[in-house]
JSON list of C-alpha atoms in Angstrom, two decimals:
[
{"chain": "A", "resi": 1, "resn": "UNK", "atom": "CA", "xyz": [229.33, 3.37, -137.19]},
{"chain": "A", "resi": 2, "resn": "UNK", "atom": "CA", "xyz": [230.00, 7.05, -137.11]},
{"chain": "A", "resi": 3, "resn": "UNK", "atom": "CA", "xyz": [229.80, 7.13, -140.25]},
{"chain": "A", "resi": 4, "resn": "UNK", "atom": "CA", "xyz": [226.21, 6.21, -140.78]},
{"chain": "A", "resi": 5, "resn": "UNK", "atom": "CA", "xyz": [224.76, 9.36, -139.43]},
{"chain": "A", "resi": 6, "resn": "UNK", "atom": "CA", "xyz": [227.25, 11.82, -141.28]},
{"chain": "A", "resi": 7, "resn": "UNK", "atom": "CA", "xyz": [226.49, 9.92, -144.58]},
{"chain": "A", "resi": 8, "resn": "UNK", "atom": "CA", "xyz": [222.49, 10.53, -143.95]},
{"chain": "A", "resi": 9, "resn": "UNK", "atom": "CA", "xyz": [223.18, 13.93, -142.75]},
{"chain": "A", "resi": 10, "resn": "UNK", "atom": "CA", "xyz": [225.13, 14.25, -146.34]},
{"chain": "A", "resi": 11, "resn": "UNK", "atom": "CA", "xyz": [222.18, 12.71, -148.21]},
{"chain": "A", "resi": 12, "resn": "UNK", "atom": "CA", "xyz": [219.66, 15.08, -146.83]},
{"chain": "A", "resi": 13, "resn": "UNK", "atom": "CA", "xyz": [221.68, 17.83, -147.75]},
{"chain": "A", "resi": 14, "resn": "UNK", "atom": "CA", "xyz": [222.18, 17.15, -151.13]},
{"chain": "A", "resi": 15, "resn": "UNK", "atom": "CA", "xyz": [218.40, 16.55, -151.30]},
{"chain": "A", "resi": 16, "resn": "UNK", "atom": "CA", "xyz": [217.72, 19.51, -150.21]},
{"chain": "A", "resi": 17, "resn": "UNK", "atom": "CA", "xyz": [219.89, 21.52, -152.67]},
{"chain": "A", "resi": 18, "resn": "UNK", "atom": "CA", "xyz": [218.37, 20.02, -155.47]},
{"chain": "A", "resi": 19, "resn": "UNK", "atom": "CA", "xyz": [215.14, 20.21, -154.17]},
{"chain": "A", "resi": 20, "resn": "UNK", "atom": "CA", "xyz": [215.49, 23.94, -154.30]},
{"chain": "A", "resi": 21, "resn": "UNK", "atom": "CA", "xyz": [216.98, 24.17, -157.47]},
{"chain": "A", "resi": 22, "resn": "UNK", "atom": "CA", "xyz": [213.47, 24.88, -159.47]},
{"chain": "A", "resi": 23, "resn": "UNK", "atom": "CA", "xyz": [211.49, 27.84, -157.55]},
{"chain": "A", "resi": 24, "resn": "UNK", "atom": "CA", "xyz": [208.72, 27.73, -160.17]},
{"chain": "A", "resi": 25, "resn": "UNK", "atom": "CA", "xyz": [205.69, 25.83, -157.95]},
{"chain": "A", "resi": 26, "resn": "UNK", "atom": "CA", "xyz": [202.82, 27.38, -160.61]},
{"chain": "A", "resi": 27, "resn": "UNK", "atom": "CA", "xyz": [201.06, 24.50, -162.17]},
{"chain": "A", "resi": 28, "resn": "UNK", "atom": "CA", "xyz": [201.59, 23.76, -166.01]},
{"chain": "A", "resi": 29, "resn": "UNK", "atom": "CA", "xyz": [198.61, 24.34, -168.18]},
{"chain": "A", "resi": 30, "resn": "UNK", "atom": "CA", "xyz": [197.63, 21.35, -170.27]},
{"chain": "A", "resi": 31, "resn": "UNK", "atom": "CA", "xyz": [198.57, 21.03, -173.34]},
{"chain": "A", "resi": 32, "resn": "UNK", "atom": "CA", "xyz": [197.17, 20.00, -176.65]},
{"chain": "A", "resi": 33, "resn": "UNK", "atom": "CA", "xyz": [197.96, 18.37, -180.16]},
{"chain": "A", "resi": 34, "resn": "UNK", "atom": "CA", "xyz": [199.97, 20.42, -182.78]},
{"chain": "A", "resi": 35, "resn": "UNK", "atom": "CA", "xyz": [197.45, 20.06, -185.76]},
{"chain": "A", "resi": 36, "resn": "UNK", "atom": "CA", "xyz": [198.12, 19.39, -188.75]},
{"chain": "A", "resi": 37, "resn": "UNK", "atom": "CA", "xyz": [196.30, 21.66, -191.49]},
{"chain": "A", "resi": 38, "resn": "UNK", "atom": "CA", "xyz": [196.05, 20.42, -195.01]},
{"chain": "A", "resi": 39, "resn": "UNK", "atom": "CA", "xyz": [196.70, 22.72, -197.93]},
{"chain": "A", "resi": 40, "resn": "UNK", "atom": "CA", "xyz": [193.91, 24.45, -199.62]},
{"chain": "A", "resi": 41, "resn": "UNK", "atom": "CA", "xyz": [192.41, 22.62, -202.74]},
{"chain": "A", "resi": 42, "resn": "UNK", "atom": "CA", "xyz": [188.41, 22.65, -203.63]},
{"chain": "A", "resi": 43, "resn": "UNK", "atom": "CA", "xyz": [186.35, 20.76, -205.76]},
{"chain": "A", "resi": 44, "resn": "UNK", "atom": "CA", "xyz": [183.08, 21.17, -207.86]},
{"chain": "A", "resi": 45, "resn": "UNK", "atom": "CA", "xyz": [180.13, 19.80, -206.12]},
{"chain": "A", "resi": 46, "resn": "UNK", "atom": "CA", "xyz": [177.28, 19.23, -209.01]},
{"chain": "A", "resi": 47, "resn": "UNK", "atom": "CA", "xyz": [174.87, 16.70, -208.07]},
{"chain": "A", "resi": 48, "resn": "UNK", "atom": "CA", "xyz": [171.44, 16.74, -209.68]},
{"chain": "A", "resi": 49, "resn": "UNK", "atom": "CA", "xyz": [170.62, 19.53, -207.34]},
{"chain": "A", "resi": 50, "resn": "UNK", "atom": "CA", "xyz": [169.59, 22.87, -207.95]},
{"chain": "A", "resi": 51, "resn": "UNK", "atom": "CA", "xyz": [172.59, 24.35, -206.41]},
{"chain": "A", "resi": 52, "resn": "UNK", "atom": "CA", "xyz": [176.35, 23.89, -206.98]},
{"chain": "A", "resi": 53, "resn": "UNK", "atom": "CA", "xyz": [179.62, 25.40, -205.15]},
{"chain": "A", "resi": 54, "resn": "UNK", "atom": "CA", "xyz": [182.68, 24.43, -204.27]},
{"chain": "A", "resi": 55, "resn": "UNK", "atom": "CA", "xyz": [184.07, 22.37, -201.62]},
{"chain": "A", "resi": 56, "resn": "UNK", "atom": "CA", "xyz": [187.28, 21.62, -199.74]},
{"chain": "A", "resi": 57, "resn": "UNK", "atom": "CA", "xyz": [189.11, 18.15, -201.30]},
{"chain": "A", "resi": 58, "resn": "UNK", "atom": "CA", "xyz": [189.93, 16.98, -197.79]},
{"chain": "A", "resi": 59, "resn": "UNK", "atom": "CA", "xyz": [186.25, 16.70, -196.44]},
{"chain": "A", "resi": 60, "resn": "UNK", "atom": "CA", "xyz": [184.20, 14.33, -197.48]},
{"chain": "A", "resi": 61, "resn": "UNK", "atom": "CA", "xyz": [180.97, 14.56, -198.97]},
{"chain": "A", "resi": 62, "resn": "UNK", "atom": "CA", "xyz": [178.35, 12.96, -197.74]},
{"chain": "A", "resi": 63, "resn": "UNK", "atom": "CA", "xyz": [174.38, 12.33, -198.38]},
{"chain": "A", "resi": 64, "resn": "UNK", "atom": "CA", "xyz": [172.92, 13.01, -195.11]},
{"chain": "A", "resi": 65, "resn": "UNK", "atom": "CA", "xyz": [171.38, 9.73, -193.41]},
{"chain": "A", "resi": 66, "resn": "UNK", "atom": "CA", "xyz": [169.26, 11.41, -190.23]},
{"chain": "A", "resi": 67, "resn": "UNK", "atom": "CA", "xyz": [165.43, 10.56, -189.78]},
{"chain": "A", "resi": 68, "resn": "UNK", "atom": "CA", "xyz": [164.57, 14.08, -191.22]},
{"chain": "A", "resi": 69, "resn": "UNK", "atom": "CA", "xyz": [166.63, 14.43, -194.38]},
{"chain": "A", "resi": 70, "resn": "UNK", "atom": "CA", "xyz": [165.33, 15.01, -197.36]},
{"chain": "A", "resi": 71, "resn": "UNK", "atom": "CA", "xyz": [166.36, 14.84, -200.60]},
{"chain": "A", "resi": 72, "resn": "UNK", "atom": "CA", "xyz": [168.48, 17.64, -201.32]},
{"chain": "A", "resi": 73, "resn": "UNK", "atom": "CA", "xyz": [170.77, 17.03, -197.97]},
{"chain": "A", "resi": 74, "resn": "UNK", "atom": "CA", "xyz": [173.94, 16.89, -197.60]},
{"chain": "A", "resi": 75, "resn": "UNK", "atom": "CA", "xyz": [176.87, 16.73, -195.03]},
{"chain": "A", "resi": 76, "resn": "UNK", "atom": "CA", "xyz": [180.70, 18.26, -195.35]},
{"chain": "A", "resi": 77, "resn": "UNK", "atom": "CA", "xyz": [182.36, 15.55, -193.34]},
{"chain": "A", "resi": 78, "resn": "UNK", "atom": "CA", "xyz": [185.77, 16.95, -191.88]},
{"chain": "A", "resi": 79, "resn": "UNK", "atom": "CA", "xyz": [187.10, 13.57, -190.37]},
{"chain": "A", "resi": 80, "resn": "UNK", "atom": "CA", "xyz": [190.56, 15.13, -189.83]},
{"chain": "A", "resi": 81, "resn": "UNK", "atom": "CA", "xyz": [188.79, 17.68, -187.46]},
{"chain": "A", "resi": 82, "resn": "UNK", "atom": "CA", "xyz": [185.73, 15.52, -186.09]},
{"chain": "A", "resi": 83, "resn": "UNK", "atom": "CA", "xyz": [183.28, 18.22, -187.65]},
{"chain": "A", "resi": 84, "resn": "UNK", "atom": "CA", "xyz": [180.43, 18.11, -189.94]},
{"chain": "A", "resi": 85, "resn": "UNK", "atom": "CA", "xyz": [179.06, 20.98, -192.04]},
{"chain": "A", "resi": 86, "resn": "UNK", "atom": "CA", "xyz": [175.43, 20.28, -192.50]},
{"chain": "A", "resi": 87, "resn": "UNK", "atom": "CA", "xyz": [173.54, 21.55, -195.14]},
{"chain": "A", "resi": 88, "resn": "UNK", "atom": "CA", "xyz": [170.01, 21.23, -196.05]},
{"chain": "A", "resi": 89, "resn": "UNK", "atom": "CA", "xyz": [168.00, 22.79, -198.96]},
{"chain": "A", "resi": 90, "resn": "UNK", "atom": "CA", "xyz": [164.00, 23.75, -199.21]},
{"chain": "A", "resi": 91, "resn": "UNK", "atom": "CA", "xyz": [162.09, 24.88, -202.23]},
{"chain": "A", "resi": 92, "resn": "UNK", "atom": "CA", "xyz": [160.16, 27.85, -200.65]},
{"chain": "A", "resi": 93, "resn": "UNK", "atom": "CA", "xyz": [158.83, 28.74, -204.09]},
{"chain": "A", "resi": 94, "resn": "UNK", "atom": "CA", "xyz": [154.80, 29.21, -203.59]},
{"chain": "A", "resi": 95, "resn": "UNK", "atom": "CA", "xyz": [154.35, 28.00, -200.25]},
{"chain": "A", "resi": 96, "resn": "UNK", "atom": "CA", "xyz": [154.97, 31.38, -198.06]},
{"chain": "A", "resi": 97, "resn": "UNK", "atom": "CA", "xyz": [157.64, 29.12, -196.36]},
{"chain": "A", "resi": 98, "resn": "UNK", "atom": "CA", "xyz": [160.26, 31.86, -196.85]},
{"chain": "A", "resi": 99, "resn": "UNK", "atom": "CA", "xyz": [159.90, 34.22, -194.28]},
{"chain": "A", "resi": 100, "resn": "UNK", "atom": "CA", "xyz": [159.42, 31.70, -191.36]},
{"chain": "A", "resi": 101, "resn": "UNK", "atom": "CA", "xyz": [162.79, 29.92, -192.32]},
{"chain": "A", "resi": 102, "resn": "UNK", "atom": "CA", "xyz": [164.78, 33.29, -192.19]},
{"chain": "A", "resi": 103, "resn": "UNK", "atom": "CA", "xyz": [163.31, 33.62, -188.87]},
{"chain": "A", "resi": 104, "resn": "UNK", "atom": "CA", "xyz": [163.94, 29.77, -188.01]},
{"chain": "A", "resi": 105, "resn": "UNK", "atom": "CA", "xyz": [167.78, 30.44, -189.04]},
{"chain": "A", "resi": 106, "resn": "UNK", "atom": "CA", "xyz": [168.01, 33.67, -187.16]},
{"chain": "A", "resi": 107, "resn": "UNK", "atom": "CA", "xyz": [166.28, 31.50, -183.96]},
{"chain": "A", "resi": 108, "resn": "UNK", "atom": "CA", "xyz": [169.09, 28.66, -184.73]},
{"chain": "A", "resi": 109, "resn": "UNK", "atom": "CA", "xyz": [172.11, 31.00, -184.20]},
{"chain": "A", "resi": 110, "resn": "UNK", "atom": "CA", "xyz": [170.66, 32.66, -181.64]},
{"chain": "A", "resi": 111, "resn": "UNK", "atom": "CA", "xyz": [169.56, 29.34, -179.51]},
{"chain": "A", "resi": 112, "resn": "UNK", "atom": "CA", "xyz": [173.64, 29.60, -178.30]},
{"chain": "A", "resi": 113, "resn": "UNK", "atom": "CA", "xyz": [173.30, 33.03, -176.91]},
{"chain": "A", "resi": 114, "resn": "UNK", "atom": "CA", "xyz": [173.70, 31.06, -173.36]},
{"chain": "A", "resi": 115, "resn": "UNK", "atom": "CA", "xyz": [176.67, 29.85, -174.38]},
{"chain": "A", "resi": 116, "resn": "UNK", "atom": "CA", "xyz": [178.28, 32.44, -176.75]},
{"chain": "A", "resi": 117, "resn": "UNK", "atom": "CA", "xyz": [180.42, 35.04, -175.95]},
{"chain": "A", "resi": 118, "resn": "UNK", "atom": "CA", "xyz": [179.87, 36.64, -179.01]},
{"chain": "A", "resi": 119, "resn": "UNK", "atom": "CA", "xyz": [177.49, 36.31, -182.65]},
{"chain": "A", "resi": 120, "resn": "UNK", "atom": "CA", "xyz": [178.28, 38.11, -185.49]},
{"chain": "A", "resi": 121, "resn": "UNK", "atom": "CA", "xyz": [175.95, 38.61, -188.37]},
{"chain": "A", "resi": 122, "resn": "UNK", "atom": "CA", "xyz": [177.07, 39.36, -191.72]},
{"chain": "A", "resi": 123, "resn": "UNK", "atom": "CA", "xyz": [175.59, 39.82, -194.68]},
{"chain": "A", "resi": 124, "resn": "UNK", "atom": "CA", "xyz": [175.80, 38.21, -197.20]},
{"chain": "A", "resi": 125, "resn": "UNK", "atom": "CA", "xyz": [175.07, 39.33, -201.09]},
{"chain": "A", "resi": 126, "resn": "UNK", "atom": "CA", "xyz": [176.07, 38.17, -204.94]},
{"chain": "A", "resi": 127, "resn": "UNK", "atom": "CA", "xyz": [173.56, 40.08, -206.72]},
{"chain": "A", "resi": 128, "resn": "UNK", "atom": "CA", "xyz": [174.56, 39.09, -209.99]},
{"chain": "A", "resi": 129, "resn": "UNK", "atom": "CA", "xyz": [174.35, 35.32, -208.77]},
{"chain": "A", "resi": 130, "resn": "UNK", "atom": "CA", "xyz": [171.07, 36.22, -207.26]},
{"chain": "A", "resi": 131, "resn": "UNK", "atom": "CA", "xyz": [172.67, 34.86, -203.68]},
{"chain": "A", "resi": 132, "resn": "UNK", "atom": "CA", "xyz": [171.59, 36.21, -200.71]},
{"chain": "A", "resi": 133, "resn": "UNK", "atom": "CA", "xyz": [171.52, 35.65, -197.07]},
{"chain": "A", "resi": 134, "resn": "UNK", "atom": "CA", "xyz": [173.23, 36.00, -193.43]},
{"chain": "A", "resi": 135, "resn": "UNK", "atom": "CA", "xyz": [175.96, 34.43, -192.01]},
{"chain": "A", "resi": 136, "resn": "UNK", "atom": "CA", "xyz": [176.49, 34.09, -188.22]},
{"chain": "A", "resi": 137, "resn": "UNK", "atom": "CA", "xyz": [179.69, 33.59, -186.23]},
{"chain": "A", "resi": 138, "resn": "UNK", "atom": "CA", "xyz": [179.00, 32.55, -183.35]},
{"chain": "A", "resi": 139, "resn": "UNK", "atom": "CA", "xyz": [182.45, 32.53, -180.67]},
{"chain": "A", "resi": 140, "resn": "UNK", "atom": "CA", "xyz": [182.41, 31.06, -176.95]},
{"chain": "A", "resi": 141, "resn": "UNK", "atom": "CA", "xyz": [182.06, 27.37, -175.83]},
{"chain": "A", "resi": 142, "resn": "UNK", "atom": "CA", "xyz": [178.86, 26.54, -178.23]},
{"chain": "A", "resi": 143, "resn": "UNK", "atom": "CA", "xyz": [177.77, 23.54, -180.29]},
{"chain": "A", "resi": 144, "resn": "UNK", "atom": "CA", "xyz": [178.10, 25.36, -183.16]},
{"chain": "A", "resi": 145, "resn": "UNK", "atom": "CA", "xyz": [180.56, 28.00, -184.14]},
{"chain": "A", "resi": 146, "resn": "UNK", "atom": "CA", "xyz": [179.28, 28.78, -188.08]},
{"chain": "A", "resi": 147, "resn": "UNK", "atom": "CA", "xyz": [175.59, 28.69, -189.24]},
{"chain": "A", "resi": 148, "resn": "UNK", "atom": "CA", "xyz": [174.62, 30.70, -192.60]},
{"chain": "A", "resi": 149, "resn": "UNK", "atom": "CA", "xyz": [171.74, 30.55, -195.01]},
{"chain": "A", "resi": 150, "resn": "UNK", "atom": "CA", "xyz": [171.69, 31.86, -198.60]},
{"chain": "A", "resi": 151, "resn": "UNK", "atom": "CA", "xyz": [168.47, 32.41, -200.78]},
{"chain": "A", "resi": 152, "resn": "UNK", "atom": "CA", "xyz": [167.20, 33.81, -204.02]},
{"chain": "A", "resi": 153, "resn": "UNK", "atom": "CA", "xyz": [164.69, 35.43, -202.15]},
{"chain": "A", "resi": 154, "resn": "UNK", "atom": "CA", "xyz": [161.84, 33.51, -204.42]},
{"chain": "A", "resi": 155, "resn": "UNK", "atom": "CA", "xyz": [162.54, 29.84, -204.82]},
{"chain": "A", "resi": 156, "resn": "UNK", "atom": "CA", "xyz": [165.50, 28.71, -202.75]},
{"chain": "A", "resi": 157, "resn": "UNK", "atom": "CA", "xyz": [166.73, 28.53, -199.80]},
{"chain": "A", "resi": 158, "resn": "UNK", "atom": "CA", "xyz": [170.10, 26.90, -198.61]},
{"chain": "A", "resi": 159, "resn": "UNK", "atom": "CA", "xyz": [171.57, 26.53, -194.67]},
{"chain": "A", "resi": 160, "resn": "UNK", "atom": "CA", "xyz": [174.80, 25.59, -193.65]},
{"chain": "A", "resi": 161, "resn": "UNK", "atom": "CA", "xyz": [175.82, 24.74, -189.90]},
{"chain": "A", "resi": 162, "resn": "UNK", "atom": "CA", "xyz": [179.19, 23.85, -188.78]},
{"chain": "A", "resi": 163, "resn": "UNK", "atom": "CA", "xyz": [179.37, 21.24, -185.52]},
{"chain": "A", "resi": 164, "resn": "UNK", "atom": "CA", "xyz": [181.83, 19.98, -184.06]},
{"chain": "A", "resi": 165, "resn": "UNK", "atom": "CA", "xyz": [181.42, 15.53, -182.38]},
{"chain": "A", "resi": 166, "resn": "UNK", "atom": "CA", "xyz": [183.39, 16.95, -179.51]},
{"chain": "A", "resi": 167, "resn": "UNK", "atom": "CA", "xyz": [182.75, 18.66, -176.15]},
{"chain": "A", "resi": 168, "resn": "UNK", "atom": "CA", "xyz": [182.88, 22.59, -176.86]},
{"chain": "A", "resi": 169, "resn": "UNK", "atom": "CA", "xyz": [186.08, 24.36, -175.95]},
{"chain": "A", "resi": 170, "resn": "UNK", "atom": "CA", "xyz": [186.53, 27.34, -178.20]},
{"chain": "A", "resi": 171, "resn": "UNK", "atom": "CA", "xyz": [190.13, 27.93, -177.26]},
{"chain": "A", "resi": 172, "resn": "UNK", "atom": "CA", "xyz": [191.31, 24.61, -178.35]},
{"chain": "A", "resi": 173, "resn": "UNK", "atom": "CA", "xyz": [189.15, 24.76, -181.66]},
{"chain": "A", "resi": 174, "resn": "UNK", "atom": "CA", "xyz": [190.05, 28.12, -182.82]},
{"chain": "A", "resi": 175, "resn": "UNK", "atom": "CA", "xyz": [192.54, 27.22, -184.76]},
{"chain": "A", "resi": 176, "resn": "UNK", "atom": "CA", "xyz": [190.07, 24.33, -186.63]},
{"chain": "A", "resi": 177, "resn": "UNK", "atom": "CA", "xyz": [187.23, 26.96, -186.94]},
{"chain": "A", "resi": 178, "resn": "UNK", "atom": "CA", "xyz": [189.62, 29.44, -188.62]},
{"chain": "A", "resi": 179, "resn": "UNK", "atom": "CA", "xyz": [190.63, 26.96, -191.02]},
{"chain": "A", "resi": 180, "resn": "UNK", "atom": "CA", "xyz": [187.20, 25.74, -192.06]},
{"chain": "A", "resi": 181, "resn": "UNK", "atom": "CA", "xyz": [185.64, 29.33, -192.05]},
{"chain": "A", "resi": 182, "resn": "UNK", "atom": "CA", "xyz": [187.76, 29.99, -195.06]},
{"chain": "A", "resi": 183, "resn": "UNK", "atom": "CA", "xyz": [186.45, 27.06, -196.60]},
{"chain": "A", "resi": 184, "resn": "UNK", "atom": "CA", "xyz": [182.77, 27.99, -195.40]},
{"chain": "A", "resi": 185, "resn": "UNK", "atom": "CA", "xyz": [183.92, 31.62, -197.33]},
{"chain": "A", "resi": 186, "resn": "UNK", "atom": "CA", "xyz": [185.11, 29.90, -200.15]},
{"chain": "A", "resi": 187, "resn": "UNK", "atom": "CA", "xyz": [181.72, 27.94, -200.72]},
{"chain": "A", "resi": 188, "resn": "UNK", "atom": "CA", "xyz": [179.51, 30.95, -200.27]},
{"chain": "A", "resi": 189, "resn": "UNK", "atom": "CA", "xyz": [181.66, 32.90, -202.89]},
{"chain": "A", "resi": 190, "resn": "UNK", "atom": "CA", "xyz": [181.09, 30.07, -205.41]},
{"chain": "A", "resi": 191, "resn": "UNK", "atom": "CA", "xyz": [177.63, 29.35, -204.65]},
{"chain": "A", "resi": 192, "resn": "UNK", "atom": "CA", "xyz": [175.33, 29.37, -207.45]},
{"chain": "A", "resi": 193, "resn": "UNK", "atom": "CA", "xyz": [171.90, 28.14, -208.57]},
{"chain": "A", "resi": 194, "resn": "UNK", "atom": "CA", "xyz": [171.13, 25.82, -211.24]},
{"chain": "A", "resi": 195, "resn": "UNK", "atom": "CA", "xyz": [167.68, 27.39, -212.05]}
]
C-alpha cells in the first residue's frame, strides 16, 4: 500500500518532464501539396481559325461549350492545375467594335481592383506579325490572375483570361500561375494571324 502513492507521485513526475521537453507552443501553419510541374513541350494549334499559336502539350484543348460562345472559342484546359485559359476571338473589321473591346478588356482586369494587390500592364507588340495588345497581371486573392488581348488593330481581336475552379488564395497558387504565365508568354510570342 505505500507503494501506491510513491508510484503515482513517480508517474506524475515523469509526465511532467516530458511534458516540458518541447517549449515551442506557436501553432504550425498548414501545409499544402508538393506539386508536381510537367516539363515544357508545346504544340501547334491550327484549326480553321484565323489565328494560330502554340500551346502547352499538357493542357487540353477544348471548344468552349458556355451559352455565349461563338464560333471561334476556345478553352486551355489545365486539369493538372484545375484552371482554364479562356479565349475568345471577334472580327472587329468594319463594325467600329474595336475601340469599345479594348476598353471592355481594360474594364475586365480592372473589375479585381477590390481584390488585387497589384495589376500590371504590359505591352505587348510583334510588329512584323502585326500583333498587338496589353497584357495584365493581376496579383492578390482574385478570380483571375492573367487576362491579355492581342489585335491587328483592323480586323482582329483575340482575349485570353486565366481562372482558376478553386477558391482564390494567391500564396498557394503562385507557384501554378508562374508556371502557366510562361506558357501564356510562350503563346503570345507565337501568335500569328492567318489573314
Amino acid at each position: 500500500m505505500k507503494f501506491k502513492p510513491l508510484i503515482l507521485i513517480a508517474f506524475i513526475v515523469a509526465l511532467a518532464c516530458f511534458a516540458c521537453k518541447n517549449n515551442d507552443y506557436s501553432p504550425k501553419p498548414k501545409g499544402y501539396f508538393r506539386i508536381e510541374f510537367p516539363k515544357k513541350a508545346y504544340t501547334e494549334f491550327n484549326k480553321p481559325v484565323p489565328y494560330q499559336f502554340k500551346f502547352p502539350v499538357y493542357a487540353t484543348l477544348e471548344k468552349d461549350q458556355s451559352r455565349d460562345a461563338r464560333a471561334n472559342w476556345y478553352n486551355l484546359h489545365f486539369k493538372q492545375f484545375n484552371g482554364y485559359l479562356h479565349l475568345t476571338y471577334y472580327d472587329v473589321s468594319g463594325k467600329g467594335e474595336y475601340n469599345q473591346m479594348v476598353e471592355d478588356a481594360r474594364k475586365l482586369a480592372f473589375k479585381h481592383t477590390i481584390k488585387a494587390s497589384a495589376i500590371d500592364q504590359r505591352i505587348i507588340n510583334y510588329p512584323k506579325q502585326k500583333v498587338y495588345g496589353i497584357y495584365y497581371a493581376i496579383e492578390g486573392n482574385t478570380a483571375s490572375s492573367v487576362q491579355f488581348f492581342l489585335t491587328d488593330s483592323a480586323k482582329h481581336y483575340f482575349r485570353g483570361a486565366l481562372y482558376f475552379n478553386e477558391r482564390p488564395q494567391f500564396d498557394s497558387i503562385a507557384p501554378v500561375v508562374k508556371f502557366i504565365k510562361t506558357d501564356i508568354d510562350t503563346l503570345i510570342s507565337t501568335f500569328r494571324w492567318k489573314n
